[in-house]
Amino acid sequence: MTSQSILYITTIIMFVGGLAILFMGKRRTRSEELHTICHGIVPIIAACSYFAMATGQGSVLLHDEGTAEGVTRVFYYARYIDWTFTTPLLLLTLCLTAMRHEKIRAGAITGAILADVLMIVTAFAFGASVVPWVKWAWFAISCLSFLGVYYVLWIPNIESSKADRPDIQADYRRNAAILSVLWLIYPFILAVAPDGLGVVSETFSVLFIAVLDVVAKVVYGLLTIVADNRATETDLAEGTVTHKMPTRAVA
């Protein structure tokens, strides 16, 4: 299987997955509607990114300094554009899950998203760099930014979720754990991919990142939508919904 075929297959999976999430998600409350739209649009954005990479519009050839003359690598810059939009959306819904019935901590959400964007932008600089010491300097900065994201997920957000129902606490901890583990794998695969040390082949790195992306965007999105629908049913039964969507009058 070639890198291009993997990219085309992932494009289809992402697009179908996004439509499935939009179809499965409900819009009984404004919170539920927001979760549905955010999780549905994430795989569709990814589908556009994978289509760009599959057609050659989302990649360029780079020649790293110090490598043999004529040896180049493919730099898939479109994936970083994808992550710049999709990971903040995933973070937003995750933070709102922790603060479902509590006061929204705008500072925590903003801090997590800004740290996340900084992590992605500096990871892009890492992949685009051709000078070794510059490349790994950017990699270190990206990893440090990642710690800021982890801090918000596991300290302020955990504190916010503790004041909520047990099912909301369980949903948040599960979702945070899934994303934390999945996102932790990315820097390792990027470090050994052609953009980094070049230990693994381009095809392997494309396949591995594609699998991670599908799990983080489609599988995670479906699981989250099911959990959010269940939590909304409890909200409606208990009368704890503060923003119920208006019903459309029938003539």
Tab-separated table of C-alpha atoms in Angstrom:
chain	number	residue	atom	x	y	z
A	1	MET	CA	0.000	0.000	0.000
A	2	THR	CA	1.385	3.407	-0.974
A	3	SER	CA	1.249	6.630	1.012
A	4	GLN	CA	-1.133	8.103	-1.544
A	5	SER	CA	-3.627	5.232	-1.268
A	6	ILE	CA	-3.536	5.510	2.535
A	7	LEU	CA	-4.285	9.222	2.269
A	8	TYR	CA	-7.221	8.652	-0.105
A	9	ILE	CA	-8.707	5.909	2.091
A	10	THR	CA	-8.366	8.107	5.177
A	11	THR	CA	-10.089	10.954	3.326
A	12	ILE	CA	-13.149	8.760	2.781
A	13	ILE	CA	-13.146	7.445	6.360
A	14	MET	CA	-12.933	10.969	7.768
A	15	PHE	CA	-15.721	12.312	5.571
A	16	VAL	CA	-18.070	9.414	6.295
A	17	GLY	CA	-17.187	9.574	9.986
A	18	GLY	CA	-17.986	13.280	10.148
A	19	LEU	CA	-21.381	12.731	8.528
A	20	ALA	CA	-22.088	9.843	10.932
A	21	ILE	CA	-21.361	12.065	13.937
A	22	LEU	CA	-23.594	14.848	12.601
A	23	PHE	CA	-26.349	12.296	11.992
A	24	MET	CA	-26.026	10.607	15.410
A	25	GLY	CA	-25.687	13.803	17.404
A	26	LYS	CA	-28.817	15.524	18.646
A	27	ARG	CA	-29.690	19.165	19.115
A	28	ARG	CA	-32.129	19.155	22.018
A	29	THR	CA	-30.093	21.732	23.928
A	30	ARG	CA	-27.577	24.358	22.885
A	31	SER	CA	-24.802	22.438	24.619
A	32	GLU	CA	-25.705	19.244	22.781
A	33	GLU	CA	-25.914	21.125	19.485
A	34	LEU	CA	-22.457	22.643	20.029
A	35	HIS	CA	-20.918	19.237	20.783
A	36	THR	CA	-22.559	17.693	17.721
A	37	ILE	CA	-21.394	20.409	15.350
A	38	CYS	CA	-17.843	20.574	16.736
A	39	HIS	CA	-17.293	16.821	16.702
A	40	GLY	CA	-18.943	16.493	13.290
A	41	ILE	CA	-16.875	19.206	11.621
A	42	VAL	CA	-13.549	17.900	12.997
A	43	PRO	CA	-13.352	14.802	10.726
A	44	ILE	CA	-14.634	16.810	7.758
A	45	ILE	CA	-11.793	19.319	8.187
A	46	ALA	CA	-9.422	16.351	8.432
A	47	ALA	CA	-10.925	14.873	5.251
A	48	CYS	CA	-10.072	18.089	3.388
A	49	SER	CA	-6.519	17.925	4.746
A	50	TYR	CA	-6.056	14.293	3.706
A	51	PHE	CA	-7.475	14.999	0.253
A	52	ALA	CA	-4.983	17.851	-0.144
A	53	MET	CA	-2.115	15.569	0.876
A	54	ALA	CA	-3.320	12.735	-1.379
A	55	THR	CA	-3.434	15.034	-4.413
A	56	GLY	CA	-0.036	16.583	-3.663
A	57	GLN	CA	-1.436	19.997	-2.771
A	58	GLY	CA	-0.759	19.553	0.932
A	59	SER	CA	2.905	18.578	0.757
A	60	VAL	CA	6.296	19.783	-0.453
A	61	LEU	CA	9.697	18.178	-0.975
A	62	LEU	CA	12.470	19.259	1.401
A	63	HIS	CA	16.188	18.516	1.448
A	64	ASP	CA	17.641	18.318	4.949
A	65	GLU	CA	21.027	19.873	5.598
A	66	GLY	CA	23.785	17.283	5.966
A	67	THR	CA	21.987	14.489	4.095
A	68	ALA	CA	23.224	12.895	0.887
A	69	GLU	CA	22.923	15.042	-2.216
A	70	GLY	CA	19.631	14.486	-3.995
A	71	VAL	CA	17.922	12.850	-0.981
A	72	THR	CA	14.651	14.582	-0.172
A	73	ARG	CA	11.702	13.970	2.092
A	74	VAL	CA	8.016	14.722	1.742
A	75	PHE	CA	6.779	17.277	4.253
A	76	TYR	CA	3.008	17.004	4.737
A	77	TYR	CA	2.276	20.523	5.912
A	78	ALA	CA	-1.520	20.151	5.453
A	79	ARG	CA	-1.737	17.933	8.531
A	80	TYR	CA	-0.542	20.834	10.689
A	81	ILE	CA	-3.209	23.115	9.237
A	82	ASP	CA	-5.740	20.401	10.065
A	83	TRP	CA	-4.484	20.066	13.652
A	84	THR	CA	-4.503	23.851	14.155
A	85	PHE	CA	-8.273	23.861	13.622
A	86	THR	CA	-9.359	20.442	14.880
A	87	THR	CA	-7.454	20.041	18.146
A	88	PRO	CA	-8.784	23.334	19.610
A	89	LEU	CA	-12.327	22.179	18.773
A	90	LEU	CA	-11.718	18.884	20.576
A	91	LEU	CA	-10.244	20.768	23.522
A	92	LEU	CA	-13.203	23.146	23.639
A	93	THR	CA	-15.785	20.362	23.886
A	94	LEU	CA	-13.660	18.499	26.425
A	95	CYS	CA	-13.351	21.585	28.638
A	96	LEU	CA	-17.082	22.251	28.371
A	97	THR	CA	-17.745	18.676	29.478
A	98	ALA	CA	-15.744	19.322	32.660
A	99	MET	CA	-17.722	22.537	33.241
A	100	ARG	CA	-21.101	21.211	32.124
A	101	HIS	CA	-23.096	22.495	35.107
A	102	GLU	CA	-20.504	24.773	36.630
A	103	LYS	CA	-19.307	28.283	35.858
A	104	ILE	CA	-17.365	28.372	32.592
A	105	ARG	CA	-13.689	29.025	33.320
A	106	ALA	CA	-12.834	31.079	30.245
A	107	GLY	CA	-9.221	31.466	31.346
A	108	ALA	CA	-8.640	27.723	31.534
A	109	ILE	CA	-10.242	27.120	28.140
A	110	THR	CA	-8.339	29.981	26.508
A	111	GLY	CA	-5.065	28.854	28.070
A	112	ALA	CA	-5.513	25.282	26.871
A	113	ILE	CA	-6.367	26.349	23.324
A	114	LEU	CA	-3.502	28.861	23.087
A	115	ALA	CA	-1.007	26.288	24.409
A	116	ASP	CA	-2.393	23.785	21.904
A	117	VAL	CA	-2.070	26.180	18.951
A	118	LEU	CA	1.481	27.049	20.021
A	119	MET	CA	2.266	23.340	20.188
A	120	ILE	CA	0.978	22.766	16.631
A	121	VAL	CA	2.661	25.849	15.127
A	122	THR	CA	6.038	24.951	16.648
A	123	ALA	CA	5.568	21.317	15.539
A	124	PHE	CA	5.049	22.683	12.017
A	125	ALA	CA	8.318	24.606	12.365
A	126	PHE	CA	9.975	21.367	13.504
A	127	GLY	CA	8.795	19.491	10.424
A	128	ALA	CA	9.646	22.328	8.049
A	129	SER	CA	13.174	22.853	9.420
A	130	VAL	CA	16.131	21.497	7.452
A	131	VAL	CA	18.851	22.477	9.938
A	132	PRO	CA	19.111	19.754	12.647
A	133	TRP	CA	19.669	21.940	15.723
A	134	VAL	CA	16.868	24.300	14.705
A	135	LYS	CA	14.544	21.351	14.077
A	136	TRP	CA	15.061	19.861	17.530
A	137	ALA	CA	14.846	23.237	19.241
A	138	TRP	CA	11.363	23.645	17.779
A	139	PHE	CA	10.518	20.086	18.829
A	140	ALA	CA	11.479	20.862	22.444
A	141	ILE	CA	9.383	24.053	22.439
A	142	SER	CA	6.419	22.111	21.035
A	143	CYS	CA	6.689	19.477	23.774
A	144	LEU	CA	6.855	22.165	26.472
A	145	SER	CA	3.701	23.745	25.058
A	146	PHE	CA	2.070	20.329	25.219
A	147	LEU	CA	2.622	20.290	28.974
A	148	GLY	CA	0.447	23.404	29.223
A	149	VAL	CA	-2.421	21.537	27.593
A	150	TYR	CA	-1.979	18.616	29.976
A	151	TYR	CA	-1.957	20.968	32.961
A	152	VAL	CA	-5.380	22.376	32.098
A	153	LEU	CA	-6.860	18.950	31.350
A	154	TRP	CA	-5.731	17.342	34.587
A	155	ILE	CA	-5.780	20.147	37.159
A	156	PRO	CA	-8.284	23.009	36.571
A	157	ASN	CA	-10.685	20.844	34.574
A	158	ILE	CA	-10.598	17.999	37.077
A	159	GLU	CA	-11.418	20.476	39.834
A	160	SER	CA	-14.368	21.790	37.828
A	161	SER	CA	-15.725	18.315	37.092
A	162	LYS	CA	-15.593	17.266	40.772
A	163	ALA	CA	-18.548	19.526	41.522
A	164	ASP	CA	-20.719	17.760	38.944
A	165	ARG	CA	-22.671	14.493	38.823
A	166	PRO	CA	-20.723	11.203	38.930
A	167	ASP	CA	-21.607	10.397	35.303
A	168	ILE	CA	-20.211	13.736	34.124
A	169	GLN	CA	-17.034	13.187	36.137
A	170	ALA	CA	-16.644	9.728	34.598
A	171	ASP	CA	-17.289	11.044	31.075
A	172	TYR	CA	-14.723	13.798	31.473
A	173	ARG	CA	-12.015	11.569	32.940
A	174	ARG	CA	-12.519	8.966	30.209
A	175	ASN	CA	-12.469	11.537	27.402
A	176	ALA	CA	-9.453	13.347	28.854
A	177	ALA	CA	-7.582	10.062	29.254
A	178	ILE	CA	-8.310	8.993	25.666
A	179	LEU	CA	-7.107	12.271	24.160
A	180	SER	CA	-4.126	12.490	26.523
A	181	VAL	CA	-2.872	9.043	25.501
A	182	LEU	CA	-3.549	9.516	21.790
A	183	TRP	CA	-1.949	12.972	21.644
A	184	LEU	CA	1.079	11.706	23.561
A	185	ILE	CA	1.826	9.248	20.736
A	186	TYR	CA	2.031	11.946	18.040
A	187	PRO	CA	5.355	13.527	19.099
A	188	PHE	CA	6.980	10.095	19.305
A	189	ILE	CA	5.947	9.092	15.791
A	190	LEU	CA	6.912	12.527	14.416
A	191	ALA	CA	10.325	12.213	16.099
A	192	VAL	CA	11.117	8.896	14.359
A	193	ALA	CA	9.394	9.784	11.055
A	194	PRO	CA	11.280	11.269	8.065
A	195	ASP	CA	10.558	14.761	9.465
A	196	GLY	CA	12.634	13.802	12.505
A	197	LEU	CA	15.219	11.047	12.822
A	198	GLY	CA	14.046	9.139	9.755
A	199	VAL	CA	14.015	5.800	11.604
A	200	VAL	CA	10.743	4.684	10.002
A	201	SER	CA	9.633	5.028	6.394
A	202	GLU	CA	7.340	7.695	5.022
A	203	THR	CA	4.618	5.123	4.293
A	204	PHE	CA	4.721	3.770	7.844
A	205	SER	CA	4.537	7.234	9.407
A	206	VAL	CA	1.660	8.235	7.103
A	207	LEU	CA	-0.235	5.064	8.030
A	208	PHE	CA	0.430	5.398	11.763
A	209	ILE	CA	-0.607	9.060	11.897
A	210	ALA	CA	-3.683	8.297	9.782
A	211	VAL	CA	-4.770	5.608	12.258
A	212	LEU	CA	-4.187	7.985	15.184
A	213	ASP	CA	-6.184	10.709	13.429
A	214	VAL	CA	-9.124	8.399	12.719
A	215	VAL	CA	-9.230	7.212	16.329
A	216	ALA	CA	-8.823	10.742	17.757
A	217	LYS	CA	-11.386	12.348	15.456
A	218	VAL	CA	-13.916	9.739	14.331
A	219	VAL	CA	-13.891	7.008	16.993
A	220	TYR	CA	-13.451	9.474	19.847
A	221	GLY	CA	-16.084	11.768	18.332
A	222	LEU	CA	-18.657	8.967	18.119
A	223	LEU	CA	-17.975	7.847	21.696
A	224	THR	CA	-18.241	11.419	22.950
A	225	ILE	CA	-21.499	12.105	21.121
A	226	VAL	CA	-23.098	8.979	22.586
A	227	ALA	CA	-21.983	10.001	26.093
A	228	ASP	CA	-23.174	13.584	25.599
A	229	ASN	CA	-26.584	12.407	24.366
A	230	ARG	CA	-26.898	10.220	27.474
A	231	ALA	CA	-25.895	13.098	29.770
A	232	THR	CA	-28.424	15.386	28.060
A	233	GLU	CA	-31.183	12.841	28.632
A	234	THR	CA	-30.364	12.955	32.351
A	235	ASP	CA	-30.306	16.767	32.261
A	236	LEU	CA	-33.743	16.861	30.646
A	237	ALA	CA	-35.129	14.324	33.120
A	238	GLU	CA	-33.766	16.269	36.110
A	239	GLY	CA	-34.680	19.673	34.696
A	240	THR	CA	-31.075	20.891	34.929
A	241	VAL	CA	-30.903	22.202	31.352
A	242	THR	CA	-30.489	25.969	31.266
A	243	HIS	CA	-30.620	26.433	27.503
A	244	LYS	CA	-33.204	24.162	25.931
A	245	MET	CA	-33.629	24.554	22.193
A	246	PRO	CA	-36.968	26.043	21.191
A	247	THR	CA	-39.383	23.720	19.425
A	248	ARG	CA	-40.612	24.756	16.005
A	249	ALA	CA	-44.296	25.528	15.841
A	250	VAL	CA	-46.383	23.304	13.553
A	251	ALA	CA	-48.896	25.109	11.379
